[in-house]
């Protein structure tokens, strides 16, 4: 059961056109699989559906990015016309005057958008990994994001039905892995990655370090090995 | 012309609402300033959608770590008793009612407490982020904002014309001229900025304000 | 914000008759709040609804109990006629010849039972803590535990609708706490406790040790402080 | 009278089904024995509902720790690369399709692969535990059991008369006299215990068995 790949290119080589791909990260560079994203850009798969919290705020405006660093995020794939649809909570720049490539592609009709409240996005991804096809949530009730969705009252409060999200691949950044596939993250960088790793057919994880089983102590493992398919050391 | 309170003073007034032991989530802008003005002796647990509870001050220059950010992308300092979690758990806390207070900015708040804060209709696209989850999930939603928009239009309105974040969620509105609570009977004007009377505030507010019996000057 | 209580009795003093109470533990002594259970027995609240994986396998047959140890679990409350209803996945002895007090009370009509598949039980409890009032699951479809439940197909597969579980109180065992309420567990002992702590109005946690904030390192905290209301040191 | 295979040999035969890298959950009884017979060189990740992945051997006497158990309540030895999680995550792994193989005991298995393993109707009450979750969630369900009940009744039946755990979930049945796969066309008899022929096995089986083209003796 060899999970360790020797290059980013090799780890993304079988990503196909029109694949659904989850991309980890909250919006900054922490928890974002920058090397895998570059490899997927070089690989060139087209018409991808990207599931990501943002369309890339780190590359756009240095969000959560260390001073002086140049960030890579899923904005790179949108810039490169590889994305046909985005499922995200924060797709555009916070300022109308700063236009990212998602927004310009969107206005040209070149890219689709499913806008999802951030908590609903996280829960839909979790549901996808936990075998829950749909759930009711109060978030979004009475807003335009609830349009067309089934509404039902529980305890006198309205809720809408949301469905699970799954992907063909996930591109994840973690801190450490052991060769079995156990992962640990640093600080706030587990965010979406630690959920996406569960709901993708093939999870591909770039890590700062790959060690032997036992070298990440059991109580420090955030993601158990069964969720992890491929590892590449940065 | 009457003086309007600066952003810092709005944040100070909101900080008074936070109680010892509260779990608090602060939005972008004015809300993010509130933590600086909480009186000593109160323990507040700050929560952020980025997956952290009990964060403290921002990191010093040169000490930044991109694995330690809040939902505004600011770098945090490691703090004793700080904990981390993934996004599904971060929002489970919000949706599950474990956040006592959220302080949010707004584009419009209606007389029923409807909130619009995620999309300018003129732009036609917007970022919903965690706003809908917070508006629906937090036990108490406080709006901190300027009373009028940059265009001079009132932001406290009869009906929101902008896309809703959540209906009937706001319980308190703190602005640069007034403190208004949203009640069953309507909007109650509780406090006004120094020099401002009921009529002055009403002139900048679309729905009718009901003066509180003990209407007073904003206290800090 | 004083969360630390000086005695088990004080920590359970306001539990009222007919309260719904979650009790942590998989079935053995690990993760079971043995001292809080004794305090609740002494307190004497009646007609309780208990949500627990088992009706007490440790006290019944030494399940997961160290040799020579006498275990306490929610069986004590059932023995003491304090329980009107049990929501559990494993309520009786594995052997028909060994009858626990739940089974005899049940046959006498003195106690009600809602039998729930273990994973559905865990997910319903999680949902209760995460603001999800109901979800669809494939577990139980086509069985007697699906009777009366809404059935719906997703992706060509039948699922049933299950609703969230919440409680007035939870009695939880963790390993360490800091005074803010952050918890860490040992090994397999987080099981149901780490989920129940999220879905109870008042969570009461007994721990081996209470330390100052910072003495449990951030990456070792399993349960963030906001879920914890009361702490008692064993 | 023909010899029946002992429980250990049933477990050995099941162990052959486990592949390198498989994530496996073993039920109580015969299934729990399988891990002892997996050939060296195969890495199997064992999962237990108690909230552990990659457990290894049971703890030695005197080394037991009640914070380290599997779903059978057995004490485990700490193992490199072992990880822990709460019950909602433990069952998210099961329901979410992350378990490659589960090996379960059974009271009855039907010709369509329906499984009954949680309640004796004569008792009127039973423990469902994690059986329904495993039967529904694991990618492959293998039943390991004695071919007949203690009462002499067949356990491989046309229709389950006992309460169902899950319909059409079993893909392979390994017993003390046969290996039977559940296929679209019915139950295929793949292997028999030494000395047992199709008819011998059929005599102890309610539905009709279809002999495999390469029907052979059970291989270990």
mmCIF file of N, CA, C and O in Angstrom, chain A residues 26 29-30 63-66 89-96 102-103 106-107 115-120 122-123 137-145 157 186-192 194-195 198, chain B residues 28 49-52 64-76 84-88 91-92 95 118-120 123-130 132-133 136-137 163-167:
data_model
loop_
_atom_site.group_PDB
_atom_site.id
_atom_site.type_symbol
_atom_site.label_atom_id
_atom_site.label_comp_id
_atom_site.label_asym_id
_atom_site.label_seq_id
_atom_site.Cartn_x
_atom_site.Cartn_y
_atom_site.Cartn_z
ATOM 1 N N UNK A 26 -8.530 28.075 3.859
ATOM 2 C CA UNK A 26 -9.592 28.994 4.255
ATOM 3 C C UNK A 26 -9.644 30.196 3.324
ATOM 4 O O UNK A 26 -10.701 30.788 3.108
ATOM 5 N N UNK A 29 -2.654 31.323 2.678
ATOM 6 C CA UNK A 29 -1.747 30.263 2.227
ATOM 7 C C UNK A 29 -1.749 29.062 3.176
ATOM 8 O O UNK A 29 -1.485 27.947 2.742
ATOM 9 N N UNK A 30 -2.059 29.283 4.454
ATOM 10 C CA UNK A 30 -2.063 28.169 5.410
ATOM 11 C C UNK A 30 -3.101 27.145 5.018
ATOM 12 O O UNK A 30 -4.267 27.477 4.827
ATOM 13 N N UNK A 63 -4.346 37.893 1.385
ATOM 14 C CA UNK A 63 -5.100 37.443 2.563
ATOM 15 C C UNK A 63 -4.355 36.298 3.242
ATOM 16 O O UNK A 63 -4.007 35.301 2.607
ATOM 17 N N UNK A 64 -4.095 36.428 4.536
ATOM 18 C CA UNK A 64 -3.450 35.354 5.300
ATOM 19 C C UNK A 64 -2.120 34.900 4.739
ATOM 20 O O UNK A 64 -1.751 33.741 4.898
ATOM 21 N N UNK A 65 -1.439 35.806 4.082
ATOM 22 C CA UNK A 65 -0.178 35.462 3.419
ATOM 23 C C UNK A 65 0.947 36.244 4.077
ATOM 24 O O UNK A 65 0.799 37.446 4.323
ATOM 25 N N UNK A 66 2.053 35.570 4.353
ATOM 26 C CA UNK A 66 3.159 36.245 5.024
ATOM 27 C C UNK A 66 3.709 37.369 4.151
ATOM 28 O O UNK A 66 3.772 37.233 2.923
ATOM 29 N N UNK A 89 -18.044 29.931 -1.000
ATOM 30 C CA UNK A 89 -18.789 30.883 -0.181
ATOM 31 C C UNK A 89 -18.301 32.312 -0.402
ATOM 32 O O UNK A 89 -19.010 33.267 -0.102
ATOM 33 N N UNK A 90 -17.082 32.444 -0.905
ATOM 34 C CA UNK A 90 -16.461 33.769 -0.974
ATOM 35 C C UNK A 90 -15.739 33.896 -2.318
ATOM 36 O O UNK A 90 -14.501 33.874 -2.381
ATOM 37 N N UNK A 91 -16.507 34.012 -3.402
ATOM 38 C CA UNK A 91 -15.900 33.876 -4.735
ATOM 39 C C UNK A 91 -15.218 35.124 -5.283
ATOM 40 O O UNK A 91 -14.374 34.998 -6.175
ATOM 41 N N UNK A 92 -15.605 36.297 -4.770
ATOM 42 C CA UNK A 92 -15.067 37.519 -5.402
ATOM 43 C C UNK A 92 -14.270 38.341 -4.388
ATOM 44 O O UNK A 92 -14.228 38.035 -3.191
ATOM 45 N N UNK A 93 -13.666 39.380 -4.872
ATOM 46 C CA UNK A 93 -12.919 40.302 -4.013
ATOM 47 C C UNK A 93 -13.887 41.012 -3.070
ATOM 48 O O UNK A 93 -15.034 41.270 -3.430
ATOM 49 N N UNK A 94 -13.444 41.327 -1.855
ATOM 50 C CA UNK A 94 -14.355 42.067 -0.965
ATOM 51 C C UNK A 94 -14.659 43.466 -1.494
ATOM 52 O O UNK A 94 -15.704 44.023 -1.171
ATOM 53 N N UNK A 95 -13.800 44.003 -2.301
ATOM 54 C CA UNK A 95 -14.027 45.352 -2.829
ATOM 55 C C UNK A 95 -14.457 45.272 -4.288
ATOM 56 O O UNK A 95 -13.769 44.657 -5.109
ATOM 57 N N UNK A 96 -15.591 45.900 -4.635
ATOM 58 C CA UNK A 96 -16.064 45.848 -6.025
ATOM 59 C C UNK A 96 -15.043 46.398 -7.017
ATOM 60 O O UNK A 96 -15.065 46.050 -8.199
ATOM 61 N N UNK A 102 -12.114 35.161 -11.416
ATOM 62 C CA UNK A 102 -13.417 34.516 -11.320
ATOM 63 C C UNK A 102 -14.514 35.491 -11.721
ATOM 64 O O UNK A 102 -15.392 35.172 -12.535
ATOM 65 N N UNK A 103 -14.485 36.694 -11.144
ATOM 66 C CA UNK A 103 -15.561 37.654 -11.407
ATOM 67 C C UNK A 103 -15.616 38.042 -12.883
ATOM 68 O O UNK A 103 -16.699 38.120 -13.476
ATOM 69 N N UNK A 106 -16.957 35.127 -14.783
ATOM 70 C CA UNK A 106 -18.382 34.971 -14.456
ATOM 71 C C UNK A 106 -19.214 35.950 -15.278
ATOM 72 O O UNK A 106 -20.250 35.584 -15.846
ATOM 73 N N UNK A 107 -18.750 37.187 -15.348
ATOM 74 C CA UNK A 107 -19.513 38.199 -16.105
ATOM 75 C C UNK A 107 -19.520 37.884 -17.602
ATOM 76 O O UNK A 107 -20.439 38.242 -18.322
ATOM 77 N N UNK A 115 -23.139 29.495 -5.147
ATOM 78 C CA UNK A 115 -22.747 30.231 -3.947
ATOM 79 C C UNK A 115 -23.382 29.557 -2.737
ATOM 80 O O UNK A 115 -24.599 29.351 -2.696
ATOM 81 N N UNK A 116 -22.579 29.220 -1.752
ATOM 82 C CA UNK A 116 -23.037 28.424 -0.604
ATOM 83 C C UNK A 116 -22.548 29.098 0.681
ATOM 84 O O UNK A 116 -21.371 29.446 0.773
ATOM 85 N N UNK A 117 -23.427 29.282 1.661
ATOM 86 C CA UNK A 117 -22.941 29.803 2.944
ATOM 87 C C UNK A 117 -21.807 28.929 3.472
ATOM 88 O O UNK A 117 -21.849 27.695 3.338
ATOM 89 N N UNK A 118 -20.841 29.558 4.078
ATOM 90 C CA UNK A 118 -19.609 28.855 4.443
ATOM 91 C C UNK A 118 -19.850 27.638 5.343
ATOM 92 O O UNK A 118 -19.223 26.591 5.175
ATOM 93 N N UNK A 119 -20.760 27.781 6.311
ATOM 94 C CA UNK A 119 -21.039 26.665 7.211
ATOM 95 C C UNK A 119 -21.794 25.556 6.503
ATOM 96 O O UNK A 119 -21.598 24.366 6.789
ATOM 97 N N UNK A 120 -22.654 25.924 5.590
ATOM 98 C CA UNK A 120 -23.374 24.927 4.794
ATOM 99 C C UNK A 120 -22.393 24.211 3.870
ATOM 100 O O UNK A 120 -22.477 22.994 3.678
ATOM 101 N N UNK A 122 -19.179 23.686 4.477
ATOM 102 C CA UNK A 122 -18.398 22.752 5.302
ATOM 103 C C UNK A 122 -19.234 21.527 5.672
ATOM 104 O O UNK A 122 -18.754 20.397 5.630
ATOM 105 N N UNK A 123 -20.497 21.758 6.020
ATOM 106 C CA UNK A 123 -21.357 20.654 6.442
ATOM 107 C C UNK A 123 -21.718 19.748 5.259
ATOM 108 O O UNK A 123 -21.812 18.522 5.419
ATOM 109 N N UNK A 137 -31.010 22.454 7.449
ATOM 110 C CA UNK A 137 -30.260 23.489 8.159
ATOM 111 C C UNK A 137 -31.064 24.777 8.192
ATOM 112 O O UNK A 137 -31.793 25.078 7.241
ATOM 113 N N UNK A 138 -30.930 25.559 9.273
ATOM 114 C CA UNK A 138 -31.614 26.851 9.325
ATOM 115 C C UNK A 138 -30.900 27.927 8.508
ATOM 116 O O UNK A 138 -31.495 28.971 8.205
ATOM 117 N N UNK A 139 -29.651 27.688 8.151
ATOM 118 C CA UNK A 139 -28.866 28.727 7.470
ATOM 119 C C UNK A 139 -29.399 28.982 6.058
ATOM 120 O O UNK A 139 -29.553 28.040 5.296
ATOM 121 N N UNK A 140 -29.647 30.241 5.765
ATOM 122 C CA UNK A 140 -30.083 30.610 4.415
ATOM 123 C C UNK A 140 -31.581 30.726 4.268
ATOM 124 O O UNK A 140 -32.063 31.227 3.238
ATOM 125 N N UNK A 141 -32.334 30.272 5.265
ATOM 126 C CA UNK A 141 -33.795 30.353 5.177
ATOM 127 C C UNK A 141 -34.230 31.808 4.944
ATOM 128 O O UNK A 141 -33.715 32.726 5.585
ATOM 129 N N UNK A 142 -35.153 31.995 4.020
ATOM 130 C CA UNK A 142 -35.678 33.334 3.766
ATOM 131 C C UNK A 142 -34.761 34.201 2.929
ATOM 132 O O UNK A 142 -34.989 35.404 2.800
ATOM 133 N N UNK A 143 -33.715 33.601 2.364
ATOM 134 C CA UNK A 143 -32.797 34.380 1.514
ATOM 135 C C UNK A 143 -32.833 33.835 0.085
ATOM 136 O O UNK A 143 -33.390 32.770 -0.160
ATOM 137 N N UNK A 144 -32.171 34.532 -0.830
ATOM 138 C CA UNK A 144 -32.191 34.069 -2.215
ATOM 139 C C UNK A 144 -31.411 32.756 -2.377
ATOM 140 O O UNK A 144 -31.629 32.027 -3.346
ATOM 141 N N UNK A 145 -30.539 32.428 -1.425
ATOM 142 C CA UNK A 145 -29.814 31.153 -1.528
ATOM 143 C C UNK A 145 -30.687 29.954 -1.166
ATOM 144 O O UNK A 145 -30.278 28.811 -1.304
ATOM 145 N N UNK A 157 -39.345 26.176 13.692
ATOM 146 C CA UNK A 157 -38.384 27.017 12.980
ATOM 147 C C UNK A 157 -38.191 26.447 11.573
ATOM 148 O O UNK A 157 -38.100 25.231 11.397
ATOM 149 N N UNK A 186 -1.213 22.104 11.334
ATOM 150 C CA UNK A 186 -0.790 23.137 12.284
ATOM 151 C C UNK A 186 -1.889 24.175 12.447
ATOM 152 O O UNK A 186 -2.495 24.615 11.463
ATOM 153 N N UNK A 187 -2.135 24.569 13.683
ATOM 154 C CA UNK A 187 -2.989 25.705 13.995
ATOM 155 C C UNK A 187 -4.303 25.719 13.243
ATOM 156 O O UNK A 187 -5.052 24.735 13.228
ATOM 157 N N UNK A 188 -4.598 26.835 12.605
ATOM 158 C CA UNK A 188 -5.876 26.994 11.914
ATOM 159 C C UNK A 188 -5.860 26.421 10.502
ATOM 160 O O UNK A 188 -6.804 26.642 9.743
ATOM 161 N N UNK A 189 -4.808 25.695 10.156
ATOM 162 C CA UNK A 189 -4.702 25.263 8.762
ATOM 163 C C UNK A 189 -5.403 23.951 8.449
ATOM 164 O O UNK A 189 -5.322 23.462 7.329
ATOM 165 N N UNK A 190 -6.100 23.362 9.416
ATOM 166 C CA UNK A 190 -6.869 22.168 9.026
ATOM 167 C C UNK A 190 -8.134 22.576 8.279
ATOM 168 O O UNK A 190 -8.557 21.878 7.371
ATOM 169 N N UNK A 191 -8.737 23.671 8.671
ATOM 170 C CA UNK A 191 -9.998 24.220 8.118
ATOM 171 C C UNK A 191 -10.733 23.282 7.147
ATOM 172 O O UNK A 191 -11.228 22.249 7.574
ATOM 173 N N UNK A 192 -10.810 23.614 5.877
ATOM 174 C CA UNK A 192 -11.595 22.786 4.953
ATOM 175 C C UNK A 192 -10.901 21.474 4.565
ATOM 176 O O UNK A 192 -11.549 20.492 4.229
ATOM 177 N N UNK A 194 -9.312 19.216 6.326
ATOM 178 C CA UNK A 194 -9.580 18.067 7.199
ATOM 179 C C UNK A 194 -10.972 17.498 6.976
ATOM 180 O O UNK A 194 -11.263 16.387 7.410
ATOM 181 N N UNK A 195 -11.828 18.242 6.301
ATOM 182 C CA UNK A 195 -13.156 17.738 5.960
ATOM 183 C C UNK A 195 -13.157 17.181 4.532
ATOM 184 O O UNK A 195 -13.694 16.111 4.264
ATOM 185 N N UNK A 198 -12.135 13.644 3.524
ATOM 186 C CA UNK A 198 -13.069 12.545 3.773
ATOM 187 C C UNK A 198 -14.048 12.311 2.637
ATOM 188 O O UNK A 198 -14.693 11.273 2.587
ATOM 189 N N UNK B 28 -15.895 41.393 10.248
ATOM 190 C CA UNK B 28 -14.943 42.343 9.659
ATOM 191 C C UNK B 28 -15.298 43.781 10.009
ATOM 192 O O UNK B 28 -16.450 44.093 10.276
ATOM 193 N N UNK B 49 -14.267 31.666 12.442
ATOM 194 C CA UNK B 49 -14.607 30.644 11.449
ATOM 195 C C UNK B 49 -13.376 29.965 10.863
ATOM 196 O O UNK B 49 -13.489 28.899 10.243
ATOM 197 N N UNK B 50 -12.225 30.570 11.005
ATOM 198 C CA UNK B 50 -11.007 29.940 10.479
ATOM 199 C C UNK B 50 -10.652 28.680 11.274
ATOM 200 O O UNK B 50 -9.770 27.926 10.862
ATOM 201 N N UNK B 51 -11.332 28.467 12.418
ATOM 202 C CA UNK B 51 -11.105 27.230 13.165
ATOM 203 C C UNK B 51 -10.317 27.443 14.431
ATOM 204 O O UNK B 51 -9.431 26.638 14.755
ATOM 205 N N UNK B 52 -10.632 28.492 15.177
ATOM 206 C CA UNK B 52 -9.902 28.758 16.415
ATOM 207 C C UNK B 52 -10.849 29.336 17.458
ATOM 208 O O UNK B 52 -11.757 30.105 17.138
ATOM 209 N N UNK B 64 4.601 36.685 12.473
ATOM 210 C CA UNK B 64 3.431 36.151 11.791
ATOM 211 C C UNK B 64 3.632 34.691 11.384
ATOM 212 O O UNK B 64 4.734 34.286 11.035
ATOM 213 N N UNK B 65 2.533 33.938 11.406
ATOM 214 C CA UNK B 65 2.541 32.519 11.038
ATOM 215 C C UNK B 65 1.280 32.284 10.219
ATOM 216 O O UNK B 65 0.171 32.533 10.698
ATOM 217 N N UNK B 66 1.440 31.838 8.983
ATOM 218 C CA UNK B 66 0.234 31.707 8.136
ATOM 219 C C UNK B 66 -0.610 30.487 8.519
ATOM 220 O O UNK B 66 -1.685 30.282 7.950
ATOM 221 N N UNK B 67 -0.160 29.704 9.495
ATOM 222 C CA UNK B 67 -0.987 28.634 10.050
ATOM 223 C C UNK B 67 -1.770 29.116 11.272
ATOM 224 O O UNK B 67 -2.297 28.296 12.029
ATOM 225 N N UNK B 68 -1.848 30.407 11.488
ATOM 226 C CA UNK B 68 -2.519 30.925 12.675
ATOM 227 C C UNK B 68 -3.199 32.248 12.330
ATOM 228 O O UNK B 68 -2.666 33.328 12.600
ATOM 229 N N UNK B 69 -4.393 32.121 11.733
ATOM 230 C CA UNK B 69 -5.105 33.319 11.281
ATOM 231 C C UNK B 69 -6.542 33.313 11.799
ATOM 232 O O UNK B 69 -7.075 32.278 12.192
ATOM 233 N N UNK B 70 -7.156 34.486 11.811
ATOM 234 C CA UNK B 70 -8.594 34.554 12.071
ATOM 235 C C UNK B 70 -9.335 34.686 10.731
ATOM 236 O O UNK B 70 -8.699 34.674 9.656
ATOM 237 N N UNK B 71 -10.638 34.821 10.807
ATOM 238 C CA UNK B 71 -11.432 34.807 9.576
ATOM 239 C C UNK B 71 -11.227 36.066 8.739
ATOM 240 O O UNK B 71 -11.647 36.129 7.583
ATOM 241 N N UNK B 72 -10.580 37.085 9.305
ATOM 242 C CA UNK B 72 -10.240 38.271 8.523
ATOM 243 C C UNK B 72 -8.864 38.135 7.888
ATOM 244 O O UNK B 72 -8.385 39.069 7.247
ATOM 245 N N UNK B 73 -8.213 36.983 8.102
ATOM 246 C CA UNK B 73 -6.889 36.773 7.536
ATOM 247 C C UNK B 73 -5.789 37.443 8.338
ATOM 248 O O UNK B 73 -4.648 37.526 7.886
ATOM 249 N N UNK B 74 -6.129 37.924 9.543
ATOM 250 C CA UNK B 74 -5.104 38.528 10.403
ATOM 251 C C UNK B 74 -4.322 37.430 11.116
ATOM 252 O O UNK B 74 -4.879 36.396 11.490
ATOM 253 N N UNK B 75 -3.045 37.700 11.344
ATOM 254 C CA UNK B 75 -2.192 36.723 12.034
ATOM 255 C C UNK B 75 -2.383 36.842 13.537
ATOM 256 O O UNK B 75 -2.391 37.949 14.079
ATOM 257 N N UNK B 76 -2.525 35.701 14.194
ATOM 258 C CA UNK B 76 -2.789 35.674 15.633
ATOM 259 C C UNK B 76 -1.534 35.280 16.400
ATOM 260 O O UNK B 76 -0.650 34.602 15.864
ATOM 261 N N UNK B 84 -8.007 24.537 18.263
ATOM 262 C CA UNK B 84 -8.186 24.543 16.807
ATOM 263 C C UNK B 84 -9.152 23.442 16.380
ATOM 264 O O UNK B 84 -9.228 22.399 17.031
ATOM 265 N N UNK B 85 -9.841 23.659 15.274
ATOM 266 C CA UNK B 85 -10.788 22.662 14.785
ATOM 267 C C UNK B 85 -11.025 22.911 13.300
ATOM 268 O O UNK B 85 -10.690 23.976 12.771
ATOM 269 N N UNK B 86 -11.607 21.904 12.624
ATOM 270 C CA UNK B 86 -11.841 22.043 11.184
ATOM 271 C C UNK B 86 -13.120 22.833 10.918
ATOM 272 O O UNK B 86 -13.866 23.172 11.843
ATOM 273 N N UNK B 87 -13.367 23.122 9.656
ATOM 274 C CA UNK B 87 -14.454 24.037 9.297
ATOM 275 C C UNK B 87 -15.833 23.484 9.648
ATOM 276 O O UNK B 87 -16.720 24.254 10.021
ATOM 277 N N UNK B 88 -16.032 22.187 9.527
ATOM 278 C CA UNK B 88 -17.358 21.648 9.859
ATOM 279 C C UNK B 88 -17.627 21.816 11.347
ATOM 280 O O UNK B 88 -18.747 22.155 11.751
ATOM 281 N N UNK B 91 -18.294 25.604 12.220
ATOM 282 C CA UNK B 91 -19.657 26.053 11.926
ATOM 283 C C UNK B 91 -20.704 25.250 12.682
ATOM 284 O O UNK B 91 -21.818 25.731 12.860
ATOM 285 N N UNK B 92 -20.352 24.051 13.124
ATOM 286 C CA UNK B 92 -21.230 23.344 14.058
ATOM 287 C C UNK B 92 -21.407 24.160 15.334
ATOM 288 O O UNK B 92 -22.493 24.230 15.910
ATOM 289 N N UNK B 95 -23.792 27.201 14.165
ATOM 290 C CA UNK B 95 -25.166 26.781 13.858
ATOM 291 C C UNK B 95 -25.827 26.124 15.062
ATOM 292 O O UNK B 95 -27.037 26.209 15.260
ATOM 293 N N UNK B 118 -24.474 41.079 2.727
ATOM 294 C CA UNK B 118 -23.521 40.299 1.925
ATOM 295 C C UNK B 118 -23.457 40.687 0.448
ATOM 296 O O UNK B 118 -22.506 40.308 -0.222
ATOM 297 N N UNK B 119 -24.441 41.428 -0.037
ATOM 298 C CA UNK B 119 -24.343 41.750 -1.464
ATOM 299 C C UNK B 119 -24.927 43.105 -1.788
ATOM 300 O O UNK B 119 -26.062 43.403 -1.420
ATOM 301 N N UNK B 120 -24.143 43.900 -2.498
ATOM 302 C CA UNK B 120 -24.644 45.139 -3.083
ATOM 303 C C UNK B 120 -25.349 44.772 -4.381
ATOM 304 O O UNK B 120 -24.716 44.209 -5.288
ATOM 305 N N UNK B 123 -23.653 45.362 -7.644
ATOM 306 C CA UNK B 123 -22.543 44.521 -8.103
ATOM 307 C C UNK B 123 -23.066 43.231 -8.740
ATOM 308 O O UNK B 123 -22.438 42.672 -9.644
ATOM 309 N N UNK B 124 -24.170 42.723 -8.249
ATOM 310 C CA UNK B 124 -24.775 41.531 -8.850
ATOM 311 C C UNK B 124 -24.132 40.222 -8.442
ATOM 312 O O UNK B 124 -24.562 39.140 -8.842
ATOM 313 N N UNK B 125 -23.087 40.289 -7.655
ATOM 314 C CA UNK B 125 -22.435 39.087 -7.141
ATOM 315 C C UNK B 125 -21.811 39.479 -5.808
ATOM 316 O O UNK B 125 -21.432 40.632 -5.610
ATOM 317 N N UNK B 126 -21.750 38.542 -4.888
ATOM 318 C CA UNK B 126 -21.216 38.899 -3.578
ATOM 319 C C UNK B 126 -20.644 37.700 -2.860
ATOM 320 O O UNK B 126 -20.723 36.566 -3.336
ATOM 321 N N UNK B 127 -20.058 37.981 -1.714
ATOM 322 C CA UNK B 127 -19.471 36.948 -0.870
ATOM 323 C C UNK B 127 -20.382 36.705 0.322
ATOM 324 O O UNK B 127 -20.568 37.594 1.147
ATOM 325 N N UNK B 128 -20.929 35.522 0.418
ATOM 326 C CA UNK B 128 -21.775 35.254 1.576
ATOM 327 C C UNK B 128 -20.924 34.852 2.781
ATOM 328 O O UNK B 128 -21.254 35.179 3.924
ATOM 329 N N UNK B 129 -19.795 34.192 2.534
ATOM 330 C CA UNK B 129 -18.913 33.797 3.634
ATOM 331 C C UNK B 129 -19.699 33.132 4.748
ATOM 332 O O UNK B 129 -20.607 32.343 4.502
ATOM 333 N N UNK B 130 -19.365 33.466 5.989
ATOM 334 C CA UNK B 130 -20.043 32.863 7.141
ATOM 335 C C UNK B 130 -21.178 33.715 7.683
ATOM 336 O O UNK B 130 -21.724 33.390 8.744
ATOM 337 N N UNK B 132 -24.390 34.304 6.869
ATOM 338 C CA UNK B 132 -25.717 33.694 7.079
ATOM 339 C C UNK B 132 -25.697 32.727 8.258
ATOM 340 O O UNK B 132 -26.652 32.654 9.027
ATOM 341 N N UNK B 133 -24.615 31.975 8.380
ATOM 342 C CA UNK B 133 -24.497 31.026 9.492
ATOM 343 C C UNK B 133 -24.484 31.763 10.820
ATOM 344 O O UNK B 133 -25.160 31.359 11.770
ATOM 345 N N UNK B 136 -27.897 33.380 11.743
ATOM 346 C CA UNK B 136 -28.905 32.386 12.122
ATOM 347 C C UNK B 136 -28.528 31.660 13.413
ATOM 348 O O UNK B 136 -29.389 31.301 14.205
ATOM 349 N N UNK B 137 -27.229 31.466 13.619
ATOM 350 C CA UNK B 137 -26.801 30.561 14.677
ATOM 351 C C UNK B 137 -26.481 31.216 16.009
ATOM 352 O O UNK B 137 -26.684 30.601 17.058
ATOM 353 N N UNK B 163 -30.339 42.059 -0.896
ATOM 354 C CA UNK B 163 -30.551 40.632 -0.592
ATOM 355 C C UNK B 163 -30.332 40.350 0.898
ATOM 356 O O UNK B 163 -29.371 40.849 1.495
ATOM 357 N N UNK B 164 -31.238 39.567 1.454
ATOM 358 C CA UNK B 164 -31.186 39.278 2.891
ATOM 359 C C UNK B 164 -30.049 38.331 3.251
ATOM 360 O O UNK B 164 -29.715 37.417 2.504
ATOM 361 N N UNK B 165 -29.496 38.547 4.437
ATOM 362 C CA UNK B 165 -28.592 37.582 5.066
ATOM 363 C C UNK B 165 -29.422 36.631 5.927
ATOM 364 O O UNK B 165 -29.237 35.416 5.894
ATOM 365 N N UNK B 166 -30.336 37.216 6.702
ATOM 366 C CA UNK B 166 -31.292 36.427 7.468
ATOM 367 C C UNK B 166 -32.413 37.343 7.921
ATOM 368 O O UNK B 166 -32.159 38.479 8.315
ATOM 369 N N UNK B 167 -33.650 36.836 7.887
ATOM 370 C CA UNK B 167 -34.747 37.632 8.439
ATOM 371 C C UNK B 167 -34.718 37.634 9.976
ATOM 372 O O UNK B 167 -34.204 36.686 10.584
#
